[in-house]
């Protein structure tokens, strides 16, 4: 029982701090343009910075997930702004 609880706690630790901010920024920058017809052009950049900080602080899993989500969010923001896809 203690091994399972420790593993779950370790995984949750990977998604805390700067990694949580990075994942949150990425999710918001992906979802909001589809739901509200509004986009945040700076949010994916802030999320990328937080993802790099998470990687440097040892939260590798959360940092990588945050970076991937923010790259996708940046592409969605470019489509929403009309710079890509006309």
PDB file of N, CA and C in Angstrom:
ATOM      1  N   UNK A   1       0.831  -1.197   0.000  1.00  0.00           N
ATOM      2  CA  UNK A   1       0.000   0.000   0.000  1.00  0.00           C
ATOM      3  C   UNK A   1       0.868   1.250   0.000  1.00  0.00           C
ATOM      4  N   UNK A   2       1.936   1.238   0.764  1.00  0.00           N
ATOM      5  CA  UNK A   2       2.784   2.423   0.839  1.00  0.00           C
ATOM      6  C   UNK A   2       3.520   2.672  -0.478  1.00  0.00           C
ATOM      7  N   UNK A   3       3.839   1.617  -1.203  1.00  0.00           N
ATOM      8  CA  UNK A   3       4.531   1.785  -2.479  1.00  0.00           C
ATOM      9  C   UNK A   3       3.613   2.469  -3.479  1.00  0.00           C
ATOM     10  N   UNK A   4       2.366   2.068  -3.552  1.00  0.00           N
ATOM     11  CA  UNK A   4       1.401   2.686  -4.467  1.00  0.00           C
ATOM     12  C   UNK A   4       1.153   4.140  -4.117  1.00  0.00           C
ATOM     13  N   UNK A   5       1.041   4.442  -2.839  1.00  0.00           N
ATOM     14  CA  UNK A   5       0.811   5.824  -2.424  1.00  0.00           C
ATOM     15  C   UNK A   5       2.036   6.677  -2.733  1.00  0.00           C
ATOM     16  N   UNK A   6       3.212   6.119  -2.585  1.00  0.00           N
ATOM     17  CA  UNK A   6       4.421   6.873  -2.895  1.00  0.00           C
ATOM     18  C   UNK A   6       4.561   7.139  -4.377  1.00  0.00           C
ATOM     19  N   UNK A   7       4.179   6.168  -5.190  1.00  0.00           N
ATOM     20  CA  UNK A   7       4.255   6.349  -6.638  1.00  0.00           C
ATOM     21  C   UNK A   7       3.256   7.391  -7.107  1.00  0.00           C
ATOM     22  N   UNK A   8       2.059   7.359  -6.527  1.00  0.00           N
ATOM     23  CA  UNK A   8       1.049   8.352  -6.900  1.00  0.00           C
ATOM     24  C   UNK A   8       1.480   9.744  -6.460  1.00  0.00           C
ATOM     25  N   UNK A   9       2.061   9.849  -5.294  1.00  0.00           N
ATOM     26  CA  UNK A   9       2.547  11.138  -4.819  1.00  0.00           C
ATOM     27  C   UNK A   9       3.689  11.665  -5.665  1.00  0.00           C
ATOM     28  N   UNK A  10       4.564  10.756  -6.117  1.00  0.00           N
ATOM     29  CA  UNK A  10       5.667  11.166  -6.982  1.00  0.00           C
ATOM     30  C   UNK A  10       5.181  11.656  -8.333  1.00  0.00           C
ATOM     31  N   UNK A  11       4.140  11.002  -8.861  1.00  0.00           N
ATOM     32  CA  UNK A  11       3.578  11.429 -10.140  1.00  0.00           C
ATOM     33  C   UNK A  11       2.867  12.776 -10.002  1.00  0.00           C
ATOM     34  N   UNK A  12       2.150  12.958  -8.912  1.00  0.00           N
ATOM     35  CA  UNK A  12       1.497  14.248  -8.680  1.00  0.00           C
ATOM     36  C   UNK A  12       2.522  15.360  -8.489  1.00  0.00           C
ATOM     37  N   UNK A  13       3.652  15.043  -7.891  1.00  0.00           N
ATOM     38  CA  UNK A  13       4.710  16.036  -7.709  1.00  0.00           C
ATOM     39  C   UNK A  13       5.244  16.511  -9.063  1.00  0.00           C
ATOM     40  N   UNK A  14       5.247  15.631 -10.058  1.00  0.00           N
ATOM     41  CA  UNK A  14       5.715  15.994 -11.391  1.00  0.00           C
ATOM     42  C   UNK A  14       4.834  17.079 -12.021  1.00  0.00           C
ATOM     43  N   UNK A  15       3.574  17.160 -11.604  1.00  0.00           N
ATOM     44  CA  UNK A  15       2.628  18.120 -12.173  1.00  0.00           C
ATOM     45  C   UNK A  15       2.304  19.248 -11.199  1.00  0.00           C
ATOM     46  N   UNK A  16       3.252  19.618 -10.363  1.00  0.00           N
ATOM     47  CA  UNK A  16       3.035  20.729  -9.436  1.00  0.00           C
ATOM     48  C   UNK A  16       3.973  21.874  -9.790  1.00  0.00           C
ATOM     49  N   UNK A  17       3.729  23.010  -9.194  1.00  0.00           N
ATOM     50  CA  UNK A  17       4.599  24.170  -9.394  1.00  0.00           C
ATOM     51  C   UNK A  17       4.539  24.710 -10.808  1.00  0.00           C
ATOM     52  N   UNK A  18       5.709  24.945 -11.385  1.00  0.00           N
ATOM     53  CA  UNK A  18       5.803  25.519 -12.729  1.00  0.00           C
ATOM     54  C   UNK A  18       5.205  24.584 -13.774  1.00  0.00           C
ATOM     55  N   UNK A  19       5.268  23.278 -13.542  1.00  0.00           N
ATOM     56  CA  UNK A  19       4.679  22.328 -14.493  1.00  0.00           C
ATOM     57  C   UNK A  19       3.160  22.483 -14.531  1.00  0.00           C
ATOM     58  N   UNK A  20       2.545  22.700 -13.376  1.00  0.00           N
ATOM     59  CA  UNK A  20       1.097  22.898 -13.335  1.00  0.00           C
ATOM     60  C   UNK A  20       0.702  24.165 -14.090  1.00  0.00           C
ATOM     61  N   UNK A  21       1.459  25.233 -13.908  1.00  0.00           N
ATOM     62  CA  UNK A  21       1.192  26.467 -14.639  1.00  0.00           C
ATOM     63  C   UNK A  21       1.361  26.260 -16.133  1.00  0.00           C
ATOM     64  N   UNK A  22       2.372  25.519 -16.527  1.00  0.00           N
ATOM     65  CA  UNK A  22       2.611  25.266 -17.938  1.00  0.00           C
ATOM     66  C   UNK A  22       1.472  24.457 -18.552  1.00  0.00           C
ATOM     67  N   UNK A  23       1.048  23.402 -17.881  1.00  0.00           N
ATOM     68  CA  UNK A  23      -0.053  22.579 -18.372  1.00  0.00           C
ATOM     69  C   UNK A  23      -1.344  23.399 -18.423  1.00  0.00           C
ATOM     70  N   UNK A  24      -1.582  24.198 -17.394  1.00  0.00           N
ATOM     71  CA  UNK A  24      -2.780  25.033 -17.360  1.00  0.00           C
ATOM     72  C   UNK A  24      -2.809  26.049 -18.483  1.00  0.00           C
ATOM     73  N   UNK A  25      -1.689  26.712 -18.719  1.00  0.00           N
ATOM     74  CA  UNK A  25      -1.613  27.686 -19.818  1.00  0.00           C
ATOM     75  C   UNK A  25      -1.835  26.998 -21.155  1.00  0.00           C
ATOM     76  N   UNK A  26      -1.272  25.820 -21.324  1.00  0.00           N
ATOM     77  CA  UNK A  26      -1.445  25.085 -22.570  1.00  0.00           C
ATOM     78  C   UNK A  26      -2.891  24.682 -22.800  1.00  0.00           C
ATOM     79  N   UNK A  27      -3.542  24.167 -21.758  1.00  0.00           N
ATOM     80  CA  UNK A  27      -4.936  23.761 -21.903  1.00  0.00           C
ATOM     81  C   UNK A  27      -5.836  24.954 -22.201  1.00  0.00           C
ATOM     82  N   UNK A  28      -5.619  26.061 -21.511  1.00  0.00           N
ATOM     83  CA  UNK A  28      -6.437  27.257 -21.745  1.00  0.00           C
ATOM     84  C   UNK A  28      -6.224  27.777 -23.163  1.00  0.00           C
ATOM     85  N   UNK A  29      -4.970  27.789 -23.625  1.00  0.00           N
ATOM     86  CA  UNK A  29      -4.702  28.314 -24.963  1.00  0.00           C
ATOM     87  C   UNK A  29      -5.231  27.397 -26.064  1.00  0.00           C
ATOM     88  N   UNK A  30      -5.493  26.127 -25.762  1.00  0.00           N
ATOM     89  CA  UNK A  30      -6.094  25.218 -26.743  1.00  0.00           C
ATOM     90  C   UNK A  30      -7.617  25.303 -26.704  1.00  0.00           C
ATOM     91  N   UNK A  31      -8.212  25.316 -25.527  1.00  0.00           N
ATOM     92  CA  UNK A  31      -9.662  25.203 -25.388  1.00  0.00           C
ATOM     93  C   UNK A  31     -10.390  26.520 -25.659  1.00  0.00           C
ATOM     94  N   UNK A  32      -9.872  27.632 -25.155  1.00  0.00           N
ATOM     95  CA  UNK A  32     -10.599  28.906 -25.218  1.00  0.00           C
ATOM     96  C   UNK A  32     -10.926  29.357 -26.640  1.00  0.00           C
ATOM     97  N   UNK A  33     -10.028  29.255 -27.627  1.00  0.00           N
ATOM     98  CA  UNK A  33     -10.425  29.700 -28.973  1.00  0.00           C
ATOM     99  C   UNK A  33     -11.620  28.938 -29.556  1.00  0.00           C
ATOM    100  N   UNK A  34     -11.806  27.691 -29.162  1.00  0.00           N
ATOM    101  CA  UNK A  34     -12.937  26.915 -29.668  1.00  0.00           C
ATOM    102  C   UNK A  34     -14.224  27.218 -28.911  1.00  0.00           C
ATOM    103  N   UNK A  35     -14.120  27.547 -27.631  1.00  0.00           N
ATOM    104  CA  UNK A  35     -15.299  27.749 -26.799  1.00  0.00           C
ATOM    105  C   UNK A  35     -15.806  29.191 -26.864  1.00  0.00           C
ATOM    106  N   UNK A  36     -14.904  30.172 -26.791  1.00  0.00           N
ATOM    107  CA  UNK A  36     -15.315  31.568 -26.678  1.00  0.00           C
ATOM    108  C   UNK A  36     -15.020  32.422 -27.901  1.00  0.00           C
ATOM    109  N   UNK A  37     -14.454  31.848 -28.950  1.00  0.00           N
ATOM    110  CA  UNK A  37     -14.060  32.616 -30.131  1.00  0.00           C
ATOM    111  C   UNK A  37     -13.131  33.768 -29.741  1.00  0.00           C
ATOM    112  N   UNK A  38     -12.215  33.496 -28.842  1.00  0.00           N
ATOM    113  CA  UNK A  38     -11.247  34.458 -28.325  1.00  0.00           C
ATOM    114  C   UNK A  38      -9.947  33.701 -28.137  1.00  0.00           C
ATOM    115  N   UNK A  39      -8.824  34.363 -28.312  1.00  0.00           N
ATOM    116  CA  UNK A  39      -7.555  33.658 -28.144  1.00  0.00           C
ATOM    117  C   UNK A  39      -6.575  34.512 -27.353  1.00  0.00           C
ATOM    118  N   UNK A  40      -5.620  33.851 -26.727  1.00  0.00           N
ATOM    119  CA  UNK A  40      -4.591  34.501 -25.924  1.00  0.00           C
ATOM    120  C   UNK A  40      -3.253  34.346 -26.635  1.00  0.00           C
ATOM    121  N   UNK A  41      -2.752  35.377 -27.308  1.00  0.00           N
ATOM    122  CA  UNK A  41      -1.518  35.209 -28.081  1.00  0.00           C
ATOM    123  C   UNK A  41      -0.264  35.046 -27.226  1.00  0.00           C
ATOM    124  N   UNK A  42      -0.285  35.552 -26.002  1.00  0.00           N
ATOM    125  CA  UNK A  42       0.906  35.518 -25.146  1.00  0.00           C
ATOM    126  C   UNK A  42       0.925  34.277 -24.250  1.00  0.00           C
ATOM    127  N   UNK A  43      -0.230  33.695 -23.992  1.00  0.00           N
ATOM    128  CA  UNK A  43      -0.328  32.585 -23.037  1.00  0.00           C
ATOM    129  C   UNK A  43       0.547  31.377 -23.387  1.00  0.00           C
ATOM    130  N   UNK A  44       0.625  30.949 -24.653  1.00  0.00           N
ATOM    131  CA  UNK A  44       1.525  29.821 -24.944  1.00  0.00           C
ATOM    132  C   UNK A  44       2.994  30.147 -24.686  1.00  0.00           C
ATOM    133  N   UNK A  45       3.384  31.396 -24.867  1.00  0.00           N
ATOM    134  CA  UNK A  45       4.776  31.789 -24.589  1.00  0.00           C
ATOM    135  C   UNK A  45       5.057  31.703 -23.099  1.00  0.00           C
ATOM    136  N   UNK A  46       4.121  32.192 -22.293  1.00  0.00           N
ATOM    137  CA  UNK A  46       4.277  32.102 -20.835  1.00  0.00           C
ATOM    138  C   UNK A  46       4.327  30.637 -20.406  1.00  0.00           C
ATOM    139  N   UNK A  47       3.489  29.804 -21.022  1.00  0.00           N
ATOM    140  CA  UNK A  47       3.486  28.375 -20.710  1.00  0.00           C
ATOM    141  C   UNK A  47       4.782  27.691 -21.090  1.00  0.00           C
ATOM    142  N   UNK A  48       5.363  28.082 -22.229  1.00  0.00           N
ATOM    143  CA  UNK A  48       6.655  27.507 -22.625  1.00  0.00           C
ATOM    144  C   UNK A  48       7.743  27.864 -21.616  1.00  0.00           C
ATOM    145  N   UNK A  49       7.745  29.100 -21.154  1.00  0.00           N
ATOM    146  CA  UNK A  49       8.739  29.522 -20.152  1.00  0.00           C
ATOM    147  C   UNK A  49       8.570  28.709 -18.874  1.00  0.00           C
ATOM    148  N   UNK A  50       7.323  28.531 -18.436  1.00  0.00           N
ATOM    149  CA  UNK A  50       7.078  27.728 -17.233  1.00  0.00           C
ATOM    150  C   UNK A  50       7.455  26.267 -17.450  1.00  0.00           C
ATOM    151  N   UNK A  51       7.256  25.749 -18.653  1.00  0.00           N
ATOM    152  CA  UNK A  51       7.646  24.368 -18.952  1.00  0.00           C
ATOM    153  C   UNK A  51       9.148  24.169 -18.857  1.00  0.00           C
ATOM    154  N   UNK A  52       9.900  25.131 -19.362  1.00  0.00           N
ATOM    155  CA  UNK A  52      11.363  25.052 -19.260  1.00  0.00           C
ATOM    156  C   UNK A  52      11.792  25.130 -17.801  1.00  0.00           C
ATOM    157  N   UNK A  53      11.150  26.017 -17.026  1.00  0.00           N
ATOM    158  CA  UNK A  53      11.472  26.104 -15.599  1.00  0.00           C
ATOM    159  C   UNK A  53      11.173  24.791 -14.892  1.00  0.00           C
ATOM    160  N   UNK A  54      10.066  24.152 -15.254  1.00  0.00           N
ATOM    161  CA  UNK A  54       9.718  22.866 -14.635  1.00  0.00           C
ATOM    162  C   UNK A  54      10.770  21.812 -14.961  1.00  0.00           C
ATOM    163  N   UNK A  55      11.225  21.782 -16.211  1.00  0.00           N
ATOM    164  CA  UNK A  55      12.278  20.828 -16.575  1.00  0.00           C
ATOM    165  C   UNK A  55      13.552  21.084 -15.785  1.00  0.00           C
ATOM    166  N   UNK A  56      13.914  22.333 -15.606  1.00  0.00           N
ATOM    167  CA  UNK A  56      15.139  22.661 -14.885  1.00  0.00           C
ATOM    168  C   UNK A  56      15.032  22.355 -13.399  1.00  0.00           C
ATOM    169  N   UNK A  57      13.809  22.286 -12.872  1.00  0.00           N
ATOM    170  CA  UNK A  57      13.601  21.988 -11.451  1.00  0.00           C
ATOM    171  C   UNK A  57      13.337  20.511 -11.193  1.00  0.00           C
ATOM    172  N   UNK A  58      13.440  19.674 -12.226  1.00  0.00           N
ATOM    173  CA  UNK A  58      13.318  18.235 -12.031  1.00  0.00           C
ATOM    174  C   UNK A  58      11.945  17.665 -12.280  1.00  0.00           C
ATOM    175  N   UNK A  59      10.994  18.479 -12.681  1.00  0.00           N
ATOM    176  CA  UNK A  59       9.647  17.985 -12.980  1.00  0.00           C
ATOM    177  C   UNK A  59       9.572  17.683 -14.482  1.00  0.00           C
ATOM    178  N   UNK A  60      10.233  16.599 -14.869  1.00  0.00           N
ATOM    179  CA  UNK A  60      10.436  16.293 -16.284  1.00  0.00           C
ATOM    180  C   UNK A  60       9.126  15.931 -16.975  1.00  0.00           C
ATOM    181  N   UNK A  61       8.328  15.056 -16.382  1.00  0.00           N
ATOM    182  CA  UNK A  61       7.088  14.611 -17.024  1.00  0.00           C
ATOM    183  C   UNK A  61       6.134  15.786 -17.197  1.00  0.00           C
ATOM    184  N   UNK A  62       5.912  16.537 -16.139  1.00  0.00           N
ATOM    185  CA  UNK A  62       5.017  17.694 -16.220  1.00  0.00           C
ATOM    186  C   UNK A  62       5.545  18.769 -17.150  1.00  0.00           C
ATOM    187  N   UNK A  63       6.850  18.955 -17.167  1.00  0.00           N
ATOM    188  CA  UNK A  63       7.440  19.949 -18.055  1.00  0.00           C
ATOM    189  C   UNK A  63       7.268  19.591 -19.516  1.00  0.00           C
ATOM    190  N   UNK A  64       7.473  18.314 -19.854  1.00  0.00           N
ATOM    191  CA  UNK A  64       7.324  17.882 -21.244  1.00  0.00           C
ATOM    192  C   UNK A  64       5.862  17.967 -21.678  1.00  0.00           C
ATOM    193  N   UNK A  65       4.953  17.544 -20.820  1.00  0.00           N
ATOM    194  CA  UNK A  65       3.523  17.643 -21.148  1.00  0.00           C
ATOM    195  C   UNK A  65       3.141  19.109 -21.347  1.00  0.00           C
ATOM    196  N   UNK A  66       3.635  19.984 -20.477  1.00  0.00           N
ATOM    197  CA  UNK A  66       3.347  21.408 -20.612  1.00  0.00           C
ATOM    198  C   UNK A  66       3.912  21.995 -21.891  1.00  0.00           C
ATOM    199  N   UNK A  67       5.136  21.613 -22.243  1.00  0.00           N
ATOM    200  CA  UNK A  67       5.737  22.125 -23.476  1.00  0.00           C
ATOM    201  C   UNK A  67       4.940  21.690 -24.706  1.00  0.00           C
ATOM    202  N   UNK A  68       4.539  20.421 -24.745  1.00  0.00           N
ATOM    203  CA  UNK A  68       3.773  19.920 -25.891  1.00  0.00           C
ATOM    204  C   UNK A  68       2.423  20.639 -25.987  1.00  0.00           C
ATOM    205  N   UNK A  69       1.739  20.794 -24.856  1.00  0.00           N
ATOM    206  CA  UNK A  69       0.452  21.483 -24.873  1.00  0.00           C
ATOM    207  C   UNK A  69       0.596  22.935 -25.317  1.00  0.00           C
ATOM    208  N   UNK A  70       1.670  23.591 -24.918  1.00  0.00           N
ATOM    209  CA  UNK A  70       1.844  24.992 -25.296  1.00  0.00           C
ATOM    210  C   UNK A  70       2.246  25.157 -26.756  1.00  0.00           C
ATOM    211  N   UNK A  71       2.970  24.198 -27.309  1.00  0.00           N
ATOM    212  CA  UNK A  71       3.255  24.246 -28.750  1.00  0.00           C
ATOM    213  C   UNK A  71       1.952  24.088 -29.530  1.00  0.00           C
ATOM    214  N   UNK A  72       1.115  23.144 -29.109  1.00  0.00           N
ATOM    215  CA  UNK A  72      -0.187  22.977 -29.763  1.00  0.00           C
ATOM    216  C   UNK A  72      -1.034  24.235 -29.563  1.00  0.00           C
ATOM    217  N   UNK A  73      -1.013  24.793 -28.350  1.00  0.00           N
ATOM    218  CA  UNK A  73      -1.759  26.025 -28.083  1.00  0.00           C
ATOM    219  C   UNK A  73      -1.267  27.192 -28.909  1.00  0.00           C
ATOM    220  N   UNK A  74       0.033  27.259 -29.154  1.00  0.00           N
ATOM    221  CA  UNK A  74       0.578  28.313 -30.002  1.00  0.00           C
ATOM    222  C   UNK A  74       0.105  28.174 -31.442  1.00  0.00           C
ATOM    223  N   UNK A  75       0.049  26.947 -31.924  1.00  0.00           N
ATOM    224  CA  UNK A  75      -0.448  26.705 -33.281  1.00  0.00           C
ATOM    225  C   UNK A  75      -1.932  27.056 -33.372  1.00  0.00           C
ATOM    226  N   UNK A  76      -2.707  26.685 -32.358  1.00  0.00           N
ATOM    227  CA  UNK A  76      -4.131  27.034 -32.330  1.00  0.00           C
ATOM    228  C   UNK A  76      -4.302  28.551 -32.307  1.00  0.00           C
ATOM    229  N   UNK A  77      -3.470  29.248 -31.536  1.00  0.00           N
ATOM    230  CA  UNK A  77      -3.547  30.712 -31.485  1.00  0.00           C
ATOM    231  C   UNK A  77      -3.212  31.337 -32.831  1.00  0.00           C
ATOM    232  N   UNK A  78      -2.253  30.766 -33.539  1.00  0.00           N
ATOM    233  CA  UNK A  78      -1.924  31.288 -34.867  1.00  0.00           C
ATOM    234  C   UNK A  78      -3.074  31.084 -35.848  1.00  0.00           C
ATOM    235  N   UNK A  79      -3.742  29.935 -35.757  1.00  0.00           N
ATOM    236  CA  UNK A  79      -4.907  29.717 -36.601  1.00  0.00           C
ATOM    237  C   UNK A  79      -6.045  30.673 -36.221  1.00  0.00           C
ATOM    238  N   UNK A  80      -6.259  30.868 -34.913  1.00  0.00           N
ATOM    239  CA  UNK A  80      -7.342  31.742 -34.447  1.00  0.00           C
ATOM    240  C   UNK A  80      -7.085  33.199 -34.852  1.00  0.00           C
ATOM    241  N   UNK A  81      -5.836  33.614 -34.911  1.00  0.00           N
ATOM    242  CA  UNK A  81      -5.533  34.997 -35.282  1.00  0.00           C
ATOM    243  C   UNK A  81      -5.598  35.218 -36.781  1.00  0.00           C
ATOM    244  N   UNK A  82      -5.575  34.150 -37.549  1.00  0.00           N
ATOM    245  CA  UNK A  82      -5.610  34.272 -39.000  1.00  0.00           C
ATOM    246  C   UNK A  82      -4.252  34.338 -39.645  1.00  0.00           C
ATOM    247  N   UNK A  83      -3.182  34.238 -38.883  1.00  0.00           N
ATOM    248  CA  UNK A  83      -1.842  34.271 -39.468  1.00  0.00           C
ATOM    249  C   UNK A  83      -1.524  32.997 -40.248  1.00  0.00           C
ATOM    250  N   UNK A  84      -2.160  31.887 -39.858  1.00  0.00           N
ATOM    251  CA  UNK A  84      -2.018  30.614 -40.570  1.00  0.00           C
ATOM    252  C   UNK A  84      -3.421  30.172 -40.971  1.00  0.00           C
ATOM    253  N   UNK A  85      -3.567  29.707 -42.152  1.00  0.00           N
ATOM    254  CA  UNK A  85      -4.826  29.133 -42.576  1.00  0.00           C
ATOM    255  C   UNK A  85      -5.836  30.131 -43.109  1.00  0.00           C
ATOM    256  N   UNK A  86      -5.494  31.407 -43.117  1.00  0.00           N
ATOM    257  CA  UNK A  86      -6.334  32.450 -43.720  1.00  0.00           C
ATOM    258  C   UNK A  86      -7.689  32.470 -43.169  1.00  0.00           C
TER     259      UNK A  86
END
